[in-house]
Coordinates of C-alpha atoms in Angstrom, one line a residue:
Chain A
M1 CA 94.5 144.1 80.7
A2 CA 93.6 146.9 83.0
T3 CA 94.0 150.4 81.7
P4 CA 96.4 152.6 83.6
Q5 CA 93.5 154.6 85.0
L6 CA 91.8 151.5 86.2
A7 CA 95.0 150.2 87.7
Q8 CA 95.5 153.5 89.5
S9 CA 92.0 153.6 90.9
R10 CA 92.2 150.0 92.0
R11 CA 95.5 150.8 93.7
R12 CA 93.9 153.8 95.5
F13 CA 90.9 151.7 96.5
L14 CA 93.2 149.0 98.0
A15 CA 95.3 151.6 99.8
D16 CA 92.3 153.4 101.2
T17 CA 90.7 150.1 102.3
A18 CA 93.9 148.9 103.9
R19 CA 94.2 152.2 105.7
M20 CA 90.7 152.1 107.1
A21 CA 91.0 148.4 108.0
G22 CA 94.3 149.1 109.7
G23 CA 92.9 152.0 111.7
C24 CA 89.8 150.1 112.6
A25 CA 91.9 147.1 113.7
V26 CA 93.8 149.4 116.1
A27 CA 90.7 151.1 117.3
G28 CA 88.8 147.8 117.7
L29 CA 91.6 146.2 119.7
G30 CA 91.9 149.2 121.9
L31 CA 88.1 149.2 122.4
A32 CA 88.0 145.5 123.1
Y33 CA 90.9 145.8 125.5
V34 CA 89.2 148.6 127.5
A35 CA 85.9 146.7 127.4
R36 CA 87.5 143.6 128.8
D37 CA 89.4 145.7 131.3
A38 CA 86.2 147.1 132.6
R39 CA 85.2 143.5 133.7
A40 CA 87.4 143.8 136.7
L41 CA 84.7 144.6 139.2
P42 CA 86.1 146.0 142.4
A43 CA 85.6 143.7 145.4
D44 CA 83.4 146.1 147.3
A45 CA 81.1 146.9 144.3
L46 CA 78.0 144.7 144.4
R47 CA 75.6 144.2 141.5
P48 CA 71.8 144.5 142.1
P49 CA 69.8 141.4 142.9
G50 CA 69.4 139.0 140.0
A51 CA 72.3 140.4 138.1
L52 CA 73.8 138.0 135.6
A53 CA 77.3 136.8 136.1
E54 CA 79.7 139.7 135.4
D55 CA 80.7 138.6 131.9
D56 CA 77.2 138.2 130.8
F57 CA 76.0 141.3 132.6
L58 CA 78.3 143.6 130.6
G59 CA 76.8 142.3 127.4
A60 CA 73.3 142.7 128.7
C61 CA 73.2 145.9 130.7
I62 CA 72.5 148.9 128.5
R63 CA 73.3 151.4 131.3
C64 CA 69.9 153.0 131.2
G65 CA 69.7 153.5 135.0
L66 CA 66.1 152.4 135.3
C67 CA 67.0 150.1 138.2
V68 CA 68.6 153.0 139.9
R69 CA 65.5 155.1 139.5
D70 CA 63.2 152.5 140.9
C71 CA 65.4 151.6 143.9
P72 CA 63.3 153.1 146.8
F73 CA 66.3 153.2 149.2
D74 CA 68.8 154.9 146.9
T75 CA 71.0 151.9 147.3
L76 CA 71.9 151.6 143.7
K77 CA 74.0 154.1 141.8
L78 CA 75.5 154.3 138.3
A79 CA 79.3 154.0 138.0
E80 CA 81.1 157.2 137.2
L81 CA 83.5 157.4 134.4
G82 CA 87.1 157.5 135.4
T83 CA 86.8 156.4 139.0
D84 CA 88.4 153.0 139.7
G85 CA 85.0 151.3 139.8
P86 CA 82.7 149.1 137.8
A87 CA 82.2 149.7 134.0
T88 CA 81.0 153.2 133.5
G89 CA 77.3 153.7 133.7
T90 CA 76.5 150.3 135.2
P91 CA 74.6 149.9 138.4
Y92 CA 76.2 148.8 141.6
F93 CA 76.1 149.4 145.4
T94 CA 78.5 149.4 148.2
A95 CA 77.2 147.5 151.2
R96 CA 79.0 149.7 153.8
T97 CA 77.5 152.9 152.3
V98 CA 73.9 151.8 151.6
P99 CA 73.0 148.1 151.7
C100 CA 70.2 146.4 149.8
E101 CA 67.0 146.4 151.8
M102 CA 65.7 143.3 150.0
C103 CA 62.3 144.6 148.8
D104 CA 59.7 141.9 148.4
D105 CA 58.6 143.1 145.0
I106 CA 62.3 143.6 143.8
P107 CA 61.5 146.8 141.9
C108 CA 65.0 147.0 140.3
V109 CA 64.6 143.6 138.6
A110 CA 61.1 144.7 137.5
A111 CA 62.5 147.9 136.0
C112 CA 65.3 146.2 134.0
P113 CA 64.3 146.2 130.3
T114 CA 67.0 143.9 129.0
G115 CA 67.1 141.0 131.4
A116 CA 70.5 142.0 132.7
L117 CA 68.8 141.6 136.1
D118 CA 67.2 138.2 135.6
P119 CA 63.4 138.5 135.6
A120 CA 63.3 134.8 136.8
L121 CA 64.2 136.1 140.2
D122 CA 60.9 136.3 142.0
D123 CA 61.9 135.7 145.6
I124 CA 64.4 138.1 147.0
D125 CA 65.7 135.4 149.3
D126 CA 67.1 133.6 146.3
A127 CA 69.2 136.7 145.3
R128 CA 73.0 136.2 145.5
M129 CA 74.5 139.6 145.3
G130 CA 77.5 138.4 147.2
T131 CA 78.3 136.4 150.2
A132 CA 79.1 137.8 153.7
V133 CA 82.4 136.7 155.1
L134 CA 83.6 137.3 158.6
V135 CA 86.9 138.5 157.4
D136 CA 88.6 139.6 160.6
Q137 CA 88.1 137.4 163.7
E138 CA 90.9 139.2 165.4
N139 CA 88.9 142.4 165.6
C140 CA 85.3 141.0 165.8
L141 CA 84.0 141.9 169.2
N142 CA 82.2 138.6 169.5
F143 CA 85.4 136.7 169.1
H144 CA 86.7 138.7 172.1
G145 CA 83.9 137.1 174.1
L146 CA 81.6 140.1 173.9
R147 CA 77.9 139.9 172.9
C148 CA 77.9 142.5 170.2
D149 CA 75.8 140.3 167.9
V150 CA 74.8 143.2 165.7
C151 CA 75.5 141.5 162.4
Y152 CA 73.5 138.5 163.5
R153 CA 70.6 140.7 164.8
V154 CA 70.2 142.8 161.6
C155 CA 70.5 139.9 159.2
P156 CA 67.2 139.6 157.3
A157 CA 67.8 135.8 157.3
I158 CA 68.7 135.6 161.0
D159 CA 69.5 132.1 162.3
A160 CA 69.7 130.9 158.7
A161 CA 72.3 133.1 156.9
I162 CA 74.1 134.0 160.2
T163 CA 74.1 131.9 163.3
L164 CA 76.0 132.3 166.6
E165 CA 78.1 129.3 167.2
A166 CA 79.1 128.9 170.9
S167 CA 82.5 127.6 171.9
H168 CA 84.7 127.7 174.9
D169 CA 86.6 131.0 175.5
E170 CA 90.2 129.7 176.1
R171 CA 91.4 133.2 177.1
S172 CA 89.1 133.8 180.1
G173 CA 88.8 130.1 180.7
H174 CA 85.2 130.2 181.9
H175 CA 83.3 132.2 179.2
A176 CA 81.8 131.4 175.8
I177 CA 82.5 132.8 172.4
F178 CA 79.5 133.3 170.2
A179 CA 81.0 133.3 166.8
P180 CA 78.9 134.9 164.1
T181 CA 78.9 132.2 161.4
V182 CA 77.8 132.8 157.8
H183 CA 75.9 130.0 156.0
A184 CA 76.4 130.9 152.3
G185 CA 73.4 128.8 151.2
H186 CA 71.1 131.4 152.8
C187 CA 73.1 134.6 152.5
T188 CA 71.7 137.0 149.8
G189 CA 74.7 139.4 150.1
C190 CA 72.4 142.3 151.0
G191 CA 75.1 143.8 153.1
L192 CA 73.1 144.8 156.2
C193 CA 75.6 143.0 158.4
E194 CA 78.6 144.9 156.9
K195 CA 76.7 148.2 157.1
S196 CA 75.9 147.7 160.8
C197 CA 79.2 146.3 162.0
V198 CA 80.1 148.7 164.9
L199 CA 83.8 148.7 164.2
P200 CA 85.3 151.6 162.3
E201 CA 86.2 149.1 159.5
A202 CA 83.7 146.3 159.3
A203 CA 84.9 142.9 160.4
I204 CA 82.2 141.2 158.3
K205 CA 82.1 142.1 154.7
V206 CA 80.1 141.1 151.7
L207 CA 82.3 139.9 148.9
P208 CA 81.5 138.9 145.4
V209 CA 80.7 135.2 145.4
R210 CA 83.8 134.4 143.3
L211 CA 86.0 135.9 146.1
A212 CA 84.0 134.7 149.1
R213 CA 83.6 131.1 148.2
G214 CA 85.6 128.0 147.3
E215 CA 84.2 125.3 145.1
A216 CA 84.3 121.6 145.6
A217 CA 85.2 119.5 142.6
D218 CA 82.3 117.9 140.8
H219 CA 83.3 114.4 141.6
Y220 CA 83.8 114.9 145.3
R221 CA 81.3 112.8 147.4
R222 CA 80.9 113.0 151.2
G223 CA 80.9 109.4 152.4
W224 CA 78.5 110.1 155.3
E225 CA 76.0 111.7 153.0
E226 CA 76.1 109.0 150.5
K227 CA 75.8 106.4 153.2
E228 CA 72.7 108.1 154.6
K229 CA 71.2 108.5 151.1
N230 CA 71.8 104.8 150.5
G231 CA 70.5 103.8 153.9
A232 CA 73.5 101.5 154.3
P233 CA 77.2 101.4 153.7
L234 CA 77.9 101.7 150.0
V235 CA 80.3 98.7 150.1
D236 CA 79.3 95.6 151.9
G237 CA 81.6 93.4 153.9
L238 CA 84.1 96.0 154.9
I239 CA 86.6 94.7 157.4
D240 CA 86.9 97.0 160.4
L241 CA 90.6 97.3 160.9
P242 CA 92.0 98.2 164.3
D243 CA 92.3 101.9 164.9
R244 CA 95.6 103.4 165.7
L245 CA 95.9 104.8 169.2
P246 CA 98.3 107.3 170.7
G247 CA 101.3 106.0 172.7
P248 CA 104.1 103.6 172.1
G249 CA 103.5 100.3 170.4
T250 CA 100.1 101.3 169.2
D251 CA 99.8 99.0 166.3
N252 CA 97.9 96.5 168.4
L253 CA 94.5 97.1 169.7
A254 CA 95.3 95.1 172.8
A255 CA 98.2 97.6 173.0
P256 CA 100.6 97.1 175.9
G257 CA 101.6 100.7 176.7
G258 CA 98.6 102.2 174.9
F259 CA 95.3 103.1 176.4
E260 CA 91.7 102.4 175.9
P261 CA 89.7 105.1 173.9
A262 CA 88.0 107.4 176.3
Y263 CA 84.9 107.5 174.2
K264 CA 83.2 104.7 172.4
L265 CA 80.7 105.2 169.6
P266 CA 77.2 104.2 170.5
G267 CA 76.5 100.6 169.6
G268 CA 80.0 99.6 170.5
R269 CA 81.5 100.3 167.1
R270 CA 84.6 102.3 166.9
Chain B
M1 CA 80.9 181.3 91.2
S2 CA 78.5 184.1 91.7
T3 CA 79.4 187.4 93.4
H4 CA 76.9 186.5 96.2
A5 CA 79.5 184.0 97.3
Q6 CA 81.7 186.8 98.5
L7 CA 79.1 187.9 101.1
P8 CA 79.4 186.6 104.6
V9 CA 77.6 183.3 105.2
G10 CA 73.9 184.0 106.1
F11 CA 74.1 187.7 105.3
E12 CA 71.5 187.6 102.6
A13 CA 69.1 185.4 104.6
L14 CA 69.4 187.8 107.5
E15 CA 68.6 190.7 105.2
T16 CA 65.6 189.1 103.6
K17 CA 64.2 186.9 106.3
G18 CA 65.1 188.7 109.5
W19 CA 66.9 187.4 112.6
I20 CA 64.2 184.8 113.6
G21 CA 63.4 183.9 110.0
S22 CA 67.0 183.0 109.2
R23 CA 67.3 180.9 112.3
R24 CA 63.9 179.2 112.5
Y25 CA 65.1 175.6 112.3
L26 CA 68.1 176.3 114.5
L27 CA 65.9 177.6 117.2
L28 CA 63.5 174.7 116.8
R29 CA 66.3 172.3 117.0
R30 CA 67.6 173.8 120.2
A31 CA 64.1 173.8 121.6
S32 CA 63.8 170.1 120.6
Q33 CA 67.1 169.2 122.2
L34 CA 66.1 170.9 125.4
F35 CA 62.7 169.3 125.3
F36 CA 64.1 165.8 125.0
L37 CA 66.5 166.5 127.9
A38 CA 63.7 168.1 130.0
L39 CA 61.6 164.9 129.6
F40 CA 64.3 163.1 131.6
L41 CA 65.0 166.0 134.0
T42 CA 61.5 166.8 135.4
G43 CA 61.7 163.7 137.5
P44 CA 65.0 164.2 139.3
L45 CA 64.5 168.0 139.6
F46 CA 60.8 168.3 140.4
G47 CA 59.7 164.8 141.2
F48 CA 57.4 164.7 138.2
W49 CA 58.4 161.7 136.1
I50 CA 57.9 161.8 132.4
A51 CA 60.8 159.8 131.0
K52 CA 62.8 157.6 133.3
G53 CA 66.2 156.2 132.4
T54 CA 68.5 157.6 129.6
L55 CA 68.7 157.7 125.9
A56 CA 70.1 154.1 126.0
G57 CA 66.9 152.9 127.4
S58 CA 63.9 154.6 129.0
L59 CA 60.4 154.2 130.2
T60 CA 58.0 157.1 129.5
L61 CA 54.9 157.8 131.6
D62 CA 55.3 154.3 133.0
F63 CA 54.1 152.5 129.8
L64 CA 56.2 153.4 126.8
P65 CA 59.5 151.6 126.7
L66 CA 62.2 152.9 124.4
A67 CA 65.7 151.7 123.7
D68 CA 68.6 152.7 121.5
P69 CA 68.6 150.3 118.6
L70 CA 72.4 150.4 118.2
V71 CA 72.9 149.6 121.9
A72 CA 70.4 146.8 121.5
L73 CA 72.3 145.5 118.4
Q74 CA 75.6 145.5 120.3
S75 CA 74.0 143.6 123.1
I76 CA 72.8 141.0 120.7
A77 CA 76.2 140.9 119.0
A78 CA 77.7 140.3 122.5
G79 CA 75.5 137.2 122.8
H80 CA 72.7 138.5 125.0
W81 CA 69.2 138.1 123.6
L82 CA 67.3 141.0 125.1
T83 CA 64.0 140.6 126.9
A84 CA 60.9 141.8 125.1
T85 CA 60.8 145.2 126.8
A86 CA 64.1 146.4 125.4
L87 CA 63.5 144.7 122.0
T88 CA 60.1 146.4 121.7
G89 CA 61.6 149.7 122.7
A90 CA 64.4 149.4 120.2
L91 CA 61.9 148.6 117.4
I92 CA 59.8 151.6 118.3
V93 CA 62.8 153.9 118.1
L94 CA 63.9 152.2 114.9
A95 CA 60.5 152.7 113.3
A96 CA 60.3 156.4 114.4
Y97 CA 63.7 157.2 112.8
V98 CA 62.9 155.2 109.6
L99 CA 60.0 157.7 109.2
L100 CA 61.7 160.9 110.4
G101 CA 65.1 160.5 108.9
G102 CA 67.7 158.5 110.8
R103 CA 70.0 161.3 111.5
A104 CA 67.3 163.5 112.7
Y105 CA 68.4 161.9 116.0
C106 CA 71.7 163.7 115.5
A107 CA 70.3 167.1 114.8
W108 CA 67.2 167.2 117.0
V109 CA 67.9 164.9 120.0
C110 CA 71.5 164.1 120.6
P111 CA 73.0 166.1 123.5
I112 CA 76.4 166.2 121.8
N113 CA 75.1 168.2 118.8
P114 CA 75.1 171.5 120.6
V115 CA 78.7 170.8 121.7
T116 CA 79.9 170.1 118.2
D117 CA 77.8 173.0 116.8
A118 CA 79.5 175.3 119.3
A119 CA 82.9 173.9 118.3
H120 CA 82.1 174.6 114.6
W121 CA 80.9 178.1 115.4
M122 CA 84.1 178.9 117.2
H123 CA 86.1 177.1 114.5
R124 CA 84.7 179.6 112.0
R125 CA 85.2 182.6 114.2
L126 CA 88.8 181.7 114.8
D127 CA 89.3 180.8 111.1
L128 CA 91.2 177.6 112.0
P129 CA 92.5 175.1 109.4
K130 CA 90.2 172.2 109.0
G131 CA 92.7 169.7 110.3
W132 CA 92.5 166.0 110.0
Q133 CA 89.7 165.0 107.7
P134 CA 89.2 161.2 107.6
K135 CA 86.9 160.0 104.9
R136 CA 83.2 160.3 105.6
S137 CA 83.1 156.5 105.3
A138 CA 85.3 156.2 108.3
R139 CA 82.3 156.1 110.6
Y140 CA 80.8 153.1 108.9
W141 CA 84.1 151.3 109.4
L142 CA 84.0 152.4 113.0
L143 CA 80.4 151.1 113.3
G144 CA 81.6 147.7 112.0
T145 CA 84.5 147.8 114.4
V146 CA 82.2 148.6 117.3
L147 CA 79.9 145.6 116.5
T148 CA 82.9 143.4 116.0
A149 CA 84.4 144.5 119.3
S150 CA 81.1 143.8 121.1
F151 CA 81.0 140.3 119.5
A152 CA 84.6 139.6 120.4
S153 CA 84.6 140.9 124.0
G154 CA 81.0 139.9 124.9
T155 CA 80.3 143.4 126.2
I156 CA 78.4 146.4 124.9
A157 CA 81.7 147.8 123.7
W158 CA 80.8 151.2 122.5
E159 CA 79.1 152.1 125.8
I160 CA 82.5 152.2 127.4
L161 CA 83.3 155.3 125.3
N162 CA 80.1 156.6 123.7
P163 CA 80.0 160.4 124.4
V164 CA 76.3 160.5 123.5
T165 CA 74.9 158.3 126.2
M166 CA 77.7 159.3 128.6
V167 CA 76.8 163.0 128.5
H168 CA 73.1 162.3 128.6
R169 CA 73.6 160.0 131.6
G170 CA 75.8 162.6 133.2
L171 CA 73.2 165.3 132.7
V172 CA 70.3 163.2 133.9
F173 CA 72.0 161.4 136.8
G174 CA 74.3 164.3 137.8
L175 CA 77.6 162.5 137.1
S176 CA 80.4 165.0 137.0
A177 CA 82.8 163.2 134.6
A178 CA 80.4 163.9 131.7
W179 CA 82.0 167.3 131.4
L180 CA 85.3 165.7 130.6
V181 CA 83.6 164.0 127.7
V182 CA 82.0 167.2 126.5
A183 CA 85.4 169.0 126.7
A184 CA 87.1 166.2 124.8
V185 CA 84.6 166.2 121.9
F186 CA 84.6 170.1 121.8
L187 CA 88.4 170.3 121.6
F188 CA 88.6 167.5 119.1
D189 CA 86.2 169.3 116.8
L190 CA 87.8 172.7 117.3
F191 CA 91.5 171.9 117.0
V192 CA 92.0 168.4 115.6
S193 CA 89.3 167.9 113.1
R194 CA 86.6 170.3 111.8
R195 CA 83.2 168.6 112.1
G196 CA 85.3 165.6 113.0
W197 CA 83.1 163.8 115.5
C198 CA 79.6 164.0 114.1
G199 CA 80.6 164.3 110.5
H200 CA 83.4 161.6 110.2
L201 CA 83.7 159.3 113.2
C202 CA 80.6 158.9 115.4
P203 CA 79.3 155.3 114.9
V204 CA 76.0 156.2 116.4
G205 CA 75.5 158.8 113.7
A206 CA 76.6 156.2 111.1
F207 CA 74.0 153.8 112.4
Y208 CA 71.2 156.3 112.3
G209 CA 72.4 157.3 108.8
L210 CA 71.9 153.8 107.6
I211 CA 68.4 153.7 109.1
G212 CA 67.7 157.1 107.4
K213 CA 68.5 155.9 103.9
T214 CA 64.8 155.1 103.5
S215 CA 63.3 157.8 105.6
I216 CA 60.1 159.5 104.6
L217 CA 60.8 163.0 105.9
R218 CA 63.4 164.7 103.6
V219 CA 64.7 168.0 102.6
S220 CA 64.0 168.9 99.0
A221 CA 65.2 171.7 96.7
P222 CA 62.1 172.3 94.6
K223 CA 63.1 175.8 93.7
R224 CA 66.6 174.9 92.7
A225 CA 66.2 176.9 89.5
A226 CA 66.2 180.0 91.8
C227 CA 69.6 179.2 93.3
D228 CA 72.0 182.1 92.8
D229 CA 75.1 180.1 93.8
C230 CA 75.8 182.0 96.9
M231 CA 77.2 178.7 98.4
D232 CA 75.8 179.5 101.9
C233 CA 74.0 176.1 102.2
Y234 CA 77.3 174.4 101.5
A235 CA 78.9 176.5 104.2
V236 CA 76.3 175.7 106.9
C237 CA 75.5 172.1 106.1
P238 CA 77.2 169.7 108.4
E239 CA 77.2 167.0 105.7
N240 CA 77.4 169.2 102.6
Q241 CA 78.3 166.3 100.3
V242 CA 74.5 165.5 100.3
I243 CA 73.4 168.8 98.7
S244 CA 74.8 168.7 95.2
P245 CA 72.8 165.7 93.8
A246 CA 69.6 167.5 94.7
L247 CA 70.5 171.1 94.2
K248 CA 72.7 170.8 91.1
G249 CA 71.1 167.7 89.6
S250 CA 70.6 167.9 85.9
P251 CA 67.0 168.5 84.7
G252 CA 64.8 165.5 85.3
T253 CA 66.6 164.3 88.4
S254 CA 65.0 164.3 91.8
P255 CA 65.3 167.5 93.9
I256 CA 65.1 165.4 97.1
I257 CA 68.2 165.0 99.3
L258 CA 68.1 161.3 99.6
A259 CA 71.5 160.6 101.2
G260 CA 71.3 159.0 104.6
D261 CA 74.0 161.4 105.9
C262 CA 71.5 164.3 105.8
T263 CA 70.6 165.1 109.4
N264 CA 67.3 166.9 108.5
C265 CA 68.6 169.9 110.5
G266 CA 67.1 172.5 108.2
A267 CA 70.2 174.7 108.2
C268 CA 70.0 175.0 104.4
I269 CA 66.4 176.1 104.6
D270 CA 67.3 178.8 107.2
V271 CA 70.3 180.1 105.3
C272 CA 68.8 180.3 101.8
A273 CA 67.6 183.8 100.9
Q274 CA 65.9 182.3 97.8
D275 CA 63.9 179.7 99.8
V276 CA 65.1 177.0 97.5
F277 CA 64.8 174.3 100.2
R278 CA 61.9 172.9 102.1
F279 CA 60.9 169.8 104.2
T280 CA 58.7 167.3 102.4
H281 CA 58.3 163.5 101.9
R282 CA 60.7 161.4 99.9
F283 CA 58.2 160.8 97.1
D284 CA 57.5 164.5 96.5
R285 CA 59.5 165.0 93.4
R286 CA 57.8 168.2 92.4
L287 CA 59.8 171.1 91.1
A288 CA 58.6 174.6 91.4
E289 CA 58.0 176.2 87.9
P290 CA 61.3 177.8 86.9
P291 CA 60.8 181.5 86.3
S292 CA 60.3 181.3 82.5
Q293 CA 61.9 183.7 80.0
F294 CA 58.4 185.0 79.2
A295 CA 57.4 185.8 82.8
A296 CA 60.7 187.5 83.4
E297 CA 60.2 189.7 80.3
Q298 CA 56.7 190.5 81.3
S299 CA 57.6 191.6 84.8
A300 CA 60.4 193.7 83.3
A301 CA 58.0 195.2 80.8
S302 CA 55.5 196.0 83.5
L303 CA 58.2 197.7 85.5
M304 CA 59.1 199.8 82.6
H305 CA 55.5 200.6 81.8
K306 CA 55.0 201.9 85.4
E307 CA 57.9 204.3 84.9

């Protein structure tokens, strides 16, 4: 049997412990909530080259600012408390303000003491800070038929990350449109295109990859690629059924009332 | 309680040791705090780089990496195994504070310390009530909470709020919002809770306190027999629960202040007119000879003889 004093001190101990645990549970939930909330990186804030995926980055970046110090172009800055930006104290840049100049020796990655900027990144061309997207064809000068081409010209991976794709200008009827076209496989997200877009608000923008890109399902296969890999059709003995043609009564290839295809595939196959 | 206790705090020390003598460690601490800040500021201000980065992680003279061990621990709790540079840096800092007294960080380096010291100074001038006083152990609970929150959220959770690194980052990188944090901590300590932040809540201090449990550099009270119970050391000590076991320990007990909470600030040494306290190592259990009855009588006799 516990003596009254012991019972009383046990009661006090339990009450104190419960109070502390309760307070800490509230504080901890609040802290975890704020910490999770800080994950919502604004779309125009780009992480330095080699940055881990945002979830991992926030567990790895100690906010020391060494990458910022070693950035020779003052591209990187530390997020301010209270502004509606990235988690406080973490490094980021805004392409339209100062883009990444893609240093060959990647000093920011070399400076990072924690691996939040992945030291395995040894070729800046492999960096994926974001992906450029031509977000506004309606205002892009090239889509009006002009030869602005600035984003294409400044791209450090010119003719790989951005190409100009010619097509007929339906408006004038006898000109070409040279559409700046981003090829995400080569785009590092450095932001030079967005920085140099001549419009008051850039028509091409670097977005975080999660916003810029879709993703094909794992099981999707492109038949033509598989066929080429295989060197032959994957399934033998396919029956080539007649193609449907426009016009009335088109179910027959002989097609009274239809018409012959204007273009035939080389080798006579349709 | 002795009649000395009625004198204003620090009055006797000022009388016997002079203005400088009664503030020696305070002045040294301010110099040290400025020194550690200056290491980071010479680069941005004058282009001469000594320490790059912040207190969370830095590189000194391009070869010495340092990192805050608590930040490193949170990162590991969040599931990120740091690369060698940060781990090495954290271990170096850990080792330094194991030797120098964990919470020496609080008293000699932390940029928040001048803020809470100022708040406490004003608190005394305005004679305000002490306000909310959570248990001293609250900070250890908070430390556990911070690590749990890091683990649960997969982020370095405390760095979202940590006033220490935030203010340092603000000073070194010129971020204006740091002043809001300074103001918040100051007002909290002044009106909500006396010595509340550093003494009761800060999990960084709690962490360094745990490190400091084994620290070599310690304050001792070898001349505790000379104590005249003026209570000044209790009044100036930011963690005055640590004093009694050393100062008022029964004969045969250690005069060393062994509690990890002690910040090695030296305020007790400064304020003691009897020079009871001094810095020493934790194994130095020597006690100064108490003024024996015989010696006292002798000096009294010699005085009388002179007359």
